Amino acid sequence: MKISRIKDLLGAELFCGEDKLDTEVYSACCSDMMSDVLAFVKDQGVLLTGLVNAQVVRTAEMMDMACIVFVRSKTPSADMIELARESGIVVMKSGYRAYEACGALYSAGLKPVGNN
Amino acid sequence: MSENVTFHFDVDGENFSSAGEASVLVKKKLRQLGISPEIIRRVSIAMYEGEINMVIHAEGGSADVTVTDKEVAIVLSDRGPGIPDVSLAMQEGYSTARDNIRALGFGAGMGLPNMKKYTDSMEIETKLGVGTTITMKVKLS
Ligand SMILES: Nc1ncnc2c1ncn2[C@@H]1O[C@H](COP(=O)(O)OP(=O)(O)OP(=O)(O)O)[C@@H](O)[C@H]1O
Ligand SMILES: [Mg+2]
């Protein structure tokens, strides 16, 4: 699924990565616990989270994830956006709650991150 | 690569917002060295978990990374409280982190197991009241 489609499906507002909206992503995971995210690796993933701090961006960077979606309209700080920009990660926020956002992406065909 | 490359970082335990910075830098350096993305990812996740642990459990410490033509070695050293029961700490889900740490997205008890999982070897030396040194190695081939 293209990142642009995720943005549309979630009615999301983009903070950075305008030039990467055509990137294909293959899986997503949703968690507020970063070590849970770090336990399962898959290429080109999307991270959905309600947690807002710099470690979310660094976790996505460590995992080579392509896109972060903050749910429930949580807004990242300017520092976090800068960090993501440096790492080439697309950042957006959606008004959806985590459960709704996951449901929307799942039913549109985006798969969960599997065990590696 | 003929000569070994080393990186040293002091990890600040006072300032949570910088936690993970050293790992991000190491990841960039490993990319410049032309190491494969798969290996880089394993090294960076393991180091990141260890770096965060030093910040949330041990008031900071130091990180030394050595790259040879055979492996990447990561040594994380702190003067924190030490780990009373290492085999218990290694269990998935075991954490002593309080709610303030969980609110920051850590404390799932997955860090040490993740470090073990992503590296080829991991050794923990720890002494109560003295500190903890964790040495992890990832082979390049
Ligand atoms: N450097 C350290 N110094 C002292 N204690 C540590 C250190 N690293 C880990 N521990 C202890 O081991 C426990 C398990 O560590 P682990 O990284 O697996 O989980 P966590 O840090 O609590 O949660 P998570 O890593 O999922 O965010 C910790 O809760 C803590 O009690
Ligand atoms: Mg940990």
Short mmCIF file of C-alpha atoms and ligand atoms in Angstrom, two decimals:
data_model
loop_
_atom_site.label_atom_id
_atom_site.label_comp_id
_atom_site.label_asym_id
_atom_site.label_seq_id
_atom_site.Cartn_x
_atom_site.Cartn_y
_atom_site.Cartn_z
CA MET A 1 0.00 0.00 0.00
CA LYS A 2 1.29 3.47 -0.81
CA ILE A 3 1.78 5.85 2.09
CA SER A 4 -0.50 8.33 0.31
CA ARG A 5 -3.32 5.77 0.59
CA ILE A 6 -2.75 5.46 4.32
CA LYS A 7 -2.97 9.21 4.63
CA ASP A 8 -6.29 9.19 2.72
CA LEU A 9 -7.77 6.24 4.60
CA LEU A 10 -6.98 7.86 7.94
CA GLY A 11 -7.83 11.42 6.91
CA ALA A 12 -4.38 12.23 8.24
CA GLU A 13 -2.45 15.47 8.40
CA LEU A 14 1.14 15.27 7.16
CA PHE A 15 4.09 16.76 9.07
CA CYS A 16 7.02 15.61 6.95
CA GLY A 17 7.96 13.31 4.11
CA GLU A 18 5.81 14.90 1.35
CA ASP A 19 8.31 13.50 -1.17
CA LYS A 20 7.88 9.93 0.11
CA LEU A 21 4.12 9.51 -0.20
CA ASP A 22 4.61 7.14 -3.15
CA THR A 23 6.67 4.70 -1.04
CA GLU A 24 5.12 1.23 -0.81
CA VAL A 25 4.66 -0.19 2.68
CA TYR A 26 3.92 -3.84 3.39
CA SER A 27 2.95 -4.11 7.02
CA ALA A 28 1.97 -2.16 10.11
CA CYS A 29 2.03 -2.46 13.85
CA CYS A 30 0.36 -0.50 16.60
CA SER A 31 1.69 -0.10 20.13
CA ASP A 32 2.51 2.41 22.81
CA MET A 33 5.30 0.18 24.12
CA MET A 34 8.42 0.65 22.05
CA SER A 35 10.10 -2.64 23.07
CA ASP A 36 7.07 -4.51 21.79
CA VAL A 37 7.56 -2.78 18.47
CA LEU A 38 11.27 -3.62 18.53
CA ALA A 39 10.54 -7.32 18.99
CA PHE A 40 9.13 -7.82 15.49
CA VAL A 41 11.00 -6.64 12.45
CA LYS A 42 9.65 -6.34 8.97
CA ASP A 43 10.76 -4.15 6.14
CA GLN A 44 9.01 -0.97 5.15
CA GLY A 45 6.59 -0.92 8.00
CA VAL A 46 4.20 1.61 9.45
CA LEU A 47 4.07 2.37 13.17
CA LEU A 48 0.78 3.54 14.64
CA THR A 49 1.02 4.87 18.17
CA GLY A 50 -0.56 7.11 20.75
CA LEU A 51 2.81 7.71 22.41
CA VAL A 52 4.45 11.03 21.60
CA ASN A 53 8.16 11.36 22.30
CA ALA A 54 11.50 11.31 20.51
CA GLN A 55 11.91 7.58 21.22
CA VAL A 56 8.99 6.83 18.89
CA VAL A 57 10.95 8.37 16.03
CA ARG A 58 14.19 6.67 17.07
CA THR A 59 12.42 3.32 17.38
CA ALA A 60 11.05 3.70 13.84
CA GLU A 61 14.54 4.64 12.66
CA MET A 62 16.11 1.57 14.33
CA MET A 63 13.50 -0.62 12.63
CA ASP A 64 13.88 1.00 9.19
CA MET A 65 10.21 1.88 9.29
CA ALA A 66 8.91 4.19 6.59
CA CYS A 67 6.03 5.94 8.31
CA ILE A 68 4.71 6.93 11.75
CA VAL A 69 1.03 7.67 12.35
CA PHE A 70 0.08 9.37 15.59
CA VAL A 71 -3.49 8.47 16.47
CA ARG A 72 -6.12 10.47 18.36
CA SER A 73 -4.70 13.70 16.93
CA LYS A 74 -1.57 13.50 19.08
CA THR A 75 0.80 16.13 17.76
CA PRO A 76 4.56 15.59 17.52
CA SER A 77 6.93 18.36 18.61
CA ALA A 78 9.08 20.32 16.16
CA ASP A 79 12.15 18.41 17.42
CA MET A 80 10.51 15.09 16.71
CA ILE A 81 9.53 16.17 13.21
CA GLU A 82 13.08 17.33 12.56
CA LEU A 83 14.44 13.99 13.78
CA ALA A 84 12.06 12.13 11.46
CA ARG A 85 12.95 14.38 8.52
CA GLU A 86 16.65 13.64 9.04
CA SER A 87 15.87 9.92 9.01
CA GLY A 88 13.58 10.13 5.99
CA ILE A 89 10.51 8.96 7.89
CA VAL A 90 7.02 10.14 6.94
CA VAL A 91 5.10 11.50 9.94
CA MET A 92 1.35 12.14 10.11
CA LYS A 93 -1.45 12.36 12.62
CA SER A 94 -4.98 11.07 12.41
CA GLY A 95 -8.08 11.91 14.40
CA TYR A 96 -8.93 8.19 14.56
CA ARG A 97 -8.38 6.20 17.71
CA ALA A 98 -5.83 3.40 17.51
CA TYR A 99 -8.45 0.69 17.12
CA GLU A 100 -10.26 2.53 14.32
CA ALA A 101 -7.06 3.45 12.51
CA CYS A 102 -5.83 -0.15 12.62
CA GLY A 103 -9.21 -1.42 11.46
CA ALA A 104 -9.25 0.96 8.50
CA LEU A 105 -5.78 -0.07 7.34
CA TYR A 106 -6.32 -3.76 8.02
CA SER A 107 -9.56 -3.96 6.07
CA ALA A 108 -7.93 -2.07 3.20
CA GLY A 109 -5.39 -4.90 3.01
CA LEU A 110 -2.39 -3.75 5.03
CA LYS A 111 -1.09 -6.76 6.93
CA PRO A 112 0.20 -7.01 10.49
CA VAL A 113 3.91 -7.35 11.17
CA GLY A 114 4.57 -11.07 11.54
CA ASN A 115 7.03 -12.96 13.68
CA ASN A 116 10.45 -12.93 12.10
CA MET B 1 37.95 -2.89 5.91
CA SER B 2 41.53 -3.39 7.08
CA GLU B 3 41.55 -1.45 10.33
CA ASN B 4 39.13 -1.64 13.21
CA VAL B 5 36.75 1.26 13.65
CA THR B 6 35.64 2.30 17.13
CA PHE B 7 33.03 4.69 18.45
CA HIS B 8 32.60 5.89 22.01
CA PHE B 9 29.56 7.61 23.49
CA ASP B 10 28.66 8.88 26.92
CA VAL B 11 25.01 8.17 27.56
CA ASP B 12 23.31 10.86 29.62
CA GLY B 13 21.08 9.44 32.30
CA GLU B 14 19.54 12.76 33.32
CA ASN B 15 17.82 13.56 30.11
CA PHE B 16 15.34 11.02 28.79
CA SER B 17 14.63 12.94 25.60
CA SER B 18 18.14 12.24 24.32
CA ALA B 19 17.92 8.50 25.10
CA GLY B 20 18.66 6.56 21.94
CA GLU B 21 20.79 9.25 20.32
CA ALA B 22 23.99 7.19 20.41
CA SER B 23 22.26 4.29 18.68
CA VAL B 24 20.95 6.55 15.91
CA LEU B 25 24.50 7.87 15.37
CA VAL B 26 25.98 4.38 15.31
CA LYS B 27 23.41 3.35 12.74
CA LYS B 28 24.48 6.24 10.49
CA LYS B 29 28.17 5.36 10.89
CA LEU B 30 27.55 1.68 10.09
CA ARG B 31 25.73 2.73 6.92
CA GLN B 32 28.75 4.80 5.90
CA LEU B 33 30.93 1.72 6.42
CA GLY B 34 28.80 -0.14 3.89
CA ILE B 35 27.59 -2.87 6.26
CA SER B 36 24.47 -4.74 5.14
CA PRO B 37 21.11 -3.28 6.23
CA GLU B 38 20.06 -6.51 7.94
CA ILE B 39 23.17 -6.53 10.16
CA ILE B 40 22.86 -2.82 10.83
CA ARG B 41 19.29 -3.26 11.96
CA ARG B 42 20.18 -6.06 14.38
CA VAL B 43 23.07 -4.05 15.85
CA SER B 44 21.03 -0.88 16.18
CA ILE B 45 18.01 -2.48 17.82
CA ALA B 46 20.19 -4.32 20.35
CA MET B 47 22.22 -1.22 21.14
CA TYR B 48 19.11 0.96 21.35
CA GLU B 49 17.46 -1.34 23.90
CA GLY B 50 20.67 -1.41 25.93
CA GLU B 51 21.11 2.34 25.72
CA ILE B 52 17.54 2.96 26.88
CA ASN B 53 18.08 0.50 29.75
CA MET B 54 21.12 2.46 30.92
CA VAL B 55 19.02 5.64 30.95
CA ILE B 56 15.93 4.25 32.68
CA HIS B 57 17.55 1.74 35.05
CA ALA B 58 21.11 2.97 35.67
CA GLU B 59 21.34 6.77 35.39
CA GLY B 60 23.36 6.58 32.18
CA GLY B 61 26.68 5.04 31.24
CA SER B 62 28.90 4.60 28.24
CA ALA B 63 28.70 2.80 24.93
CA ASP B 64 31.65 1.52 22.91
CA VAL B 65 31.21 0.04 19.48
CA THR B 66 34.00 -1.73 17.62
CA VAL B 67 33.73 -2.80 14.00
CA THR B 68 36.21 -5.35 12.69
CA ASP B 69 36.14 -7.24 9.41
CA LYS B 70 34.40 -10.10 11.24
CA GLU B 71 31.93 -8.55 13.66
CA VAL B 72 30.41 -5.57 15.39
CA ALA B 73 30.95 -5.54 19.16
CA ILE B 74 28.88 -3.32 21.45
CA VAL B 75 29.92 -2.78 25.06
CA LEU B 76 27.46 -0.94 27.32
CA SER B 77 28.77 -0.08 30.73
CA ASP B 78 27.06 1.63 33.66
CA ARG B 79 27.53 2.30 37.35
CA GLY B 80 23.90 1.73 38.14
CA PRO B 81 22.34 -0.54 40.78
CA GLY B 82 23.22 -3.82 39.01
CA ILE B 83 20.78 -6.62 38.18
CA PRO B 84 19.96 -8.87 41.18
CA ASP B 85 18.72 -11.86 39.17
CA VAL B 86 19.92 -11.94 35.58
CA SER B 87 17.93 -15.00 34.49
CA LEU B 88 14.76 -13.39 35.81
CA ALA B 89 15.61 -10.10 34.07
CA MET B 90 16.11 -12.01 30.81
CA GLN B 91 12.54 -13.32 30.85
CA GLU B 92 10.11 -11.74 28.42
CA GLY B 93 7.73 -9.47 30.28
CA TYR B 94 9.82 -9.10 33.44
CA SER B 95 10.33 -5.44 34.32
CA THR B 96 10.89 -3.38 37.41
CA ALA B 97 9.97 -0.17 35.57
CA ARG B 98 7.39 2.00 37.27
CA ASP B 99 4.42 3.77 35.70
CA ASN B 100 6.43 6.90 34.89
CA ILE B 101 8.70 4.80 32.65
CA ARG B 102 5.79 2.92 31.12
CA ALA B 103 4.22 6.25 30.22
CA LEU B 104 7.34 6.92 28.15
CA GLY B 105 6.78 3.72 26.13
CA PHE B 106 9.25 1.46 27.95
CA GLY B 107 9.01 -1.13 30.68
CA ALA B 108 7.43 -3.99 28.72
CA GLY B 109 10.22 -6.27 29.87
CA MET B 110 11.22 -6.98 26.29
CA GLY B 111 14.56 -5.15 26.03
CA LEU B 112 17.01 -7.79 27.30
CA PRO B 113 15.22 -10.62 25.42
CA ASN B 114 15.30 -8.48 22.25
CA MET B 115 19.03 -7.82 22.71
CA LYS B 116 19.66 -11.55 23.04
CA LYS B 117 17.49 -12.32 20.03
CA TYR B 118 19.16 -9.86 17.66
CA THR B 119 22.78 -10.60 18.54
CA ASP B 120 25.01 -13.65 18.04
CA SER B 121 26.34 -13.44 21.59
CA MET B 122 25.50 -11.47 24.70
CA GLU B 123 27.26 -11.46 28.05
CA ILE B 124 26.07 -9.68 31.17
CA GLU B 125 28.47 -8.85 33.96
CA THR B 126 26.72 -7.24 36.87
CA LYS B 127 27.37 -6.51 40.50
CA LEU B 128 24.86 -5.06 42.93
CA GLY B 129 25.68 -1.48 43.84
CA VAL B 130 28.58 -1.40 41.37
CA GLY B 131 27.10 -1.57 37.90
CA THR B 132 26.45 -3.58 34.79
CA THR B 133 28.46 -4.22 31.65
CA ILE B 134 26.77 -5.87 28.69
CA THR B 135 28.84 -7.09 25.74
CA MET B 136 27.04 -8.01 22.53
CA LYS B 137 28.44 -9.23 19.24
CA VAL B 138 26.95 -9.50 15.80
CA LYS B 139 28.86 -11.39 13.11
CA LEU B 140 29.22 -9.71 9.76
CA SER B 141 28.75 -12.83 7.68
N1 LIG C 1 21.56 -1.54 32.94
C1 LIG C 1 20.73 -2.02 33.89
N2 LIG C 1 20.97 -1.74 35.20
C2 LIG C 1 20.14 -2.21 36.17
N3 LIG C 1 19.05 -2.95 35.91
C3 LIG C 1 18.76 -3.26 34.64
C4 LIG C 1 19.57 -2.81 33.57
N4 LIG C 1 19.06 -3.29 32.41
C5 LIG C 1 17.97 -3.99 32.74
N5 LIG C 1 17.78 -3.99 34.09
C6 LIG C 1 16.73 -4.70 34.85
O1 LIG C 1 16.23 -5.78 34.07
C7 LIG C 1 14.83 -5.63 33.85
C8 LIG C 1 14.48 -6.14 32.47
O2 LIG C 1 15.09 -5.33 31.47
P1 LIG C 1 14.42 -5.23 30.03
O3 LIG C 1 15.19 -4.31 29.18
O4 LIG C 1 14.21 -6.62 29.50
O5 LIG C 1 12.98 -4.65 30.34
P2 LIG C 1 12.57 -3.14 30.71
O6 LIG C 1 13.70 -2.22 30.42
O7 LIG C 1 12.03 -3.14 32.08
O8 LIG C 1 11.38 -2.90 29.67
P3 LIG C 1 11.55 -2.65 28.08
O9 LIG C 1 12.95 -3.00 27.72
O10 LIG C 1 10.54 -3.56 27.46
O11 LIG C 1 11.25 -1.23 27.86
C9 LIG C 1 14.56 -4.16 34.05
O12 LIG C 1 13.21 -3.88 34.37
C10 LIG C 1 15.53 -3.83 35.18
O13 LIG C 1 15.03 -4.23 36.42
MG MG C 2 14.65 -2.32 28.55
#
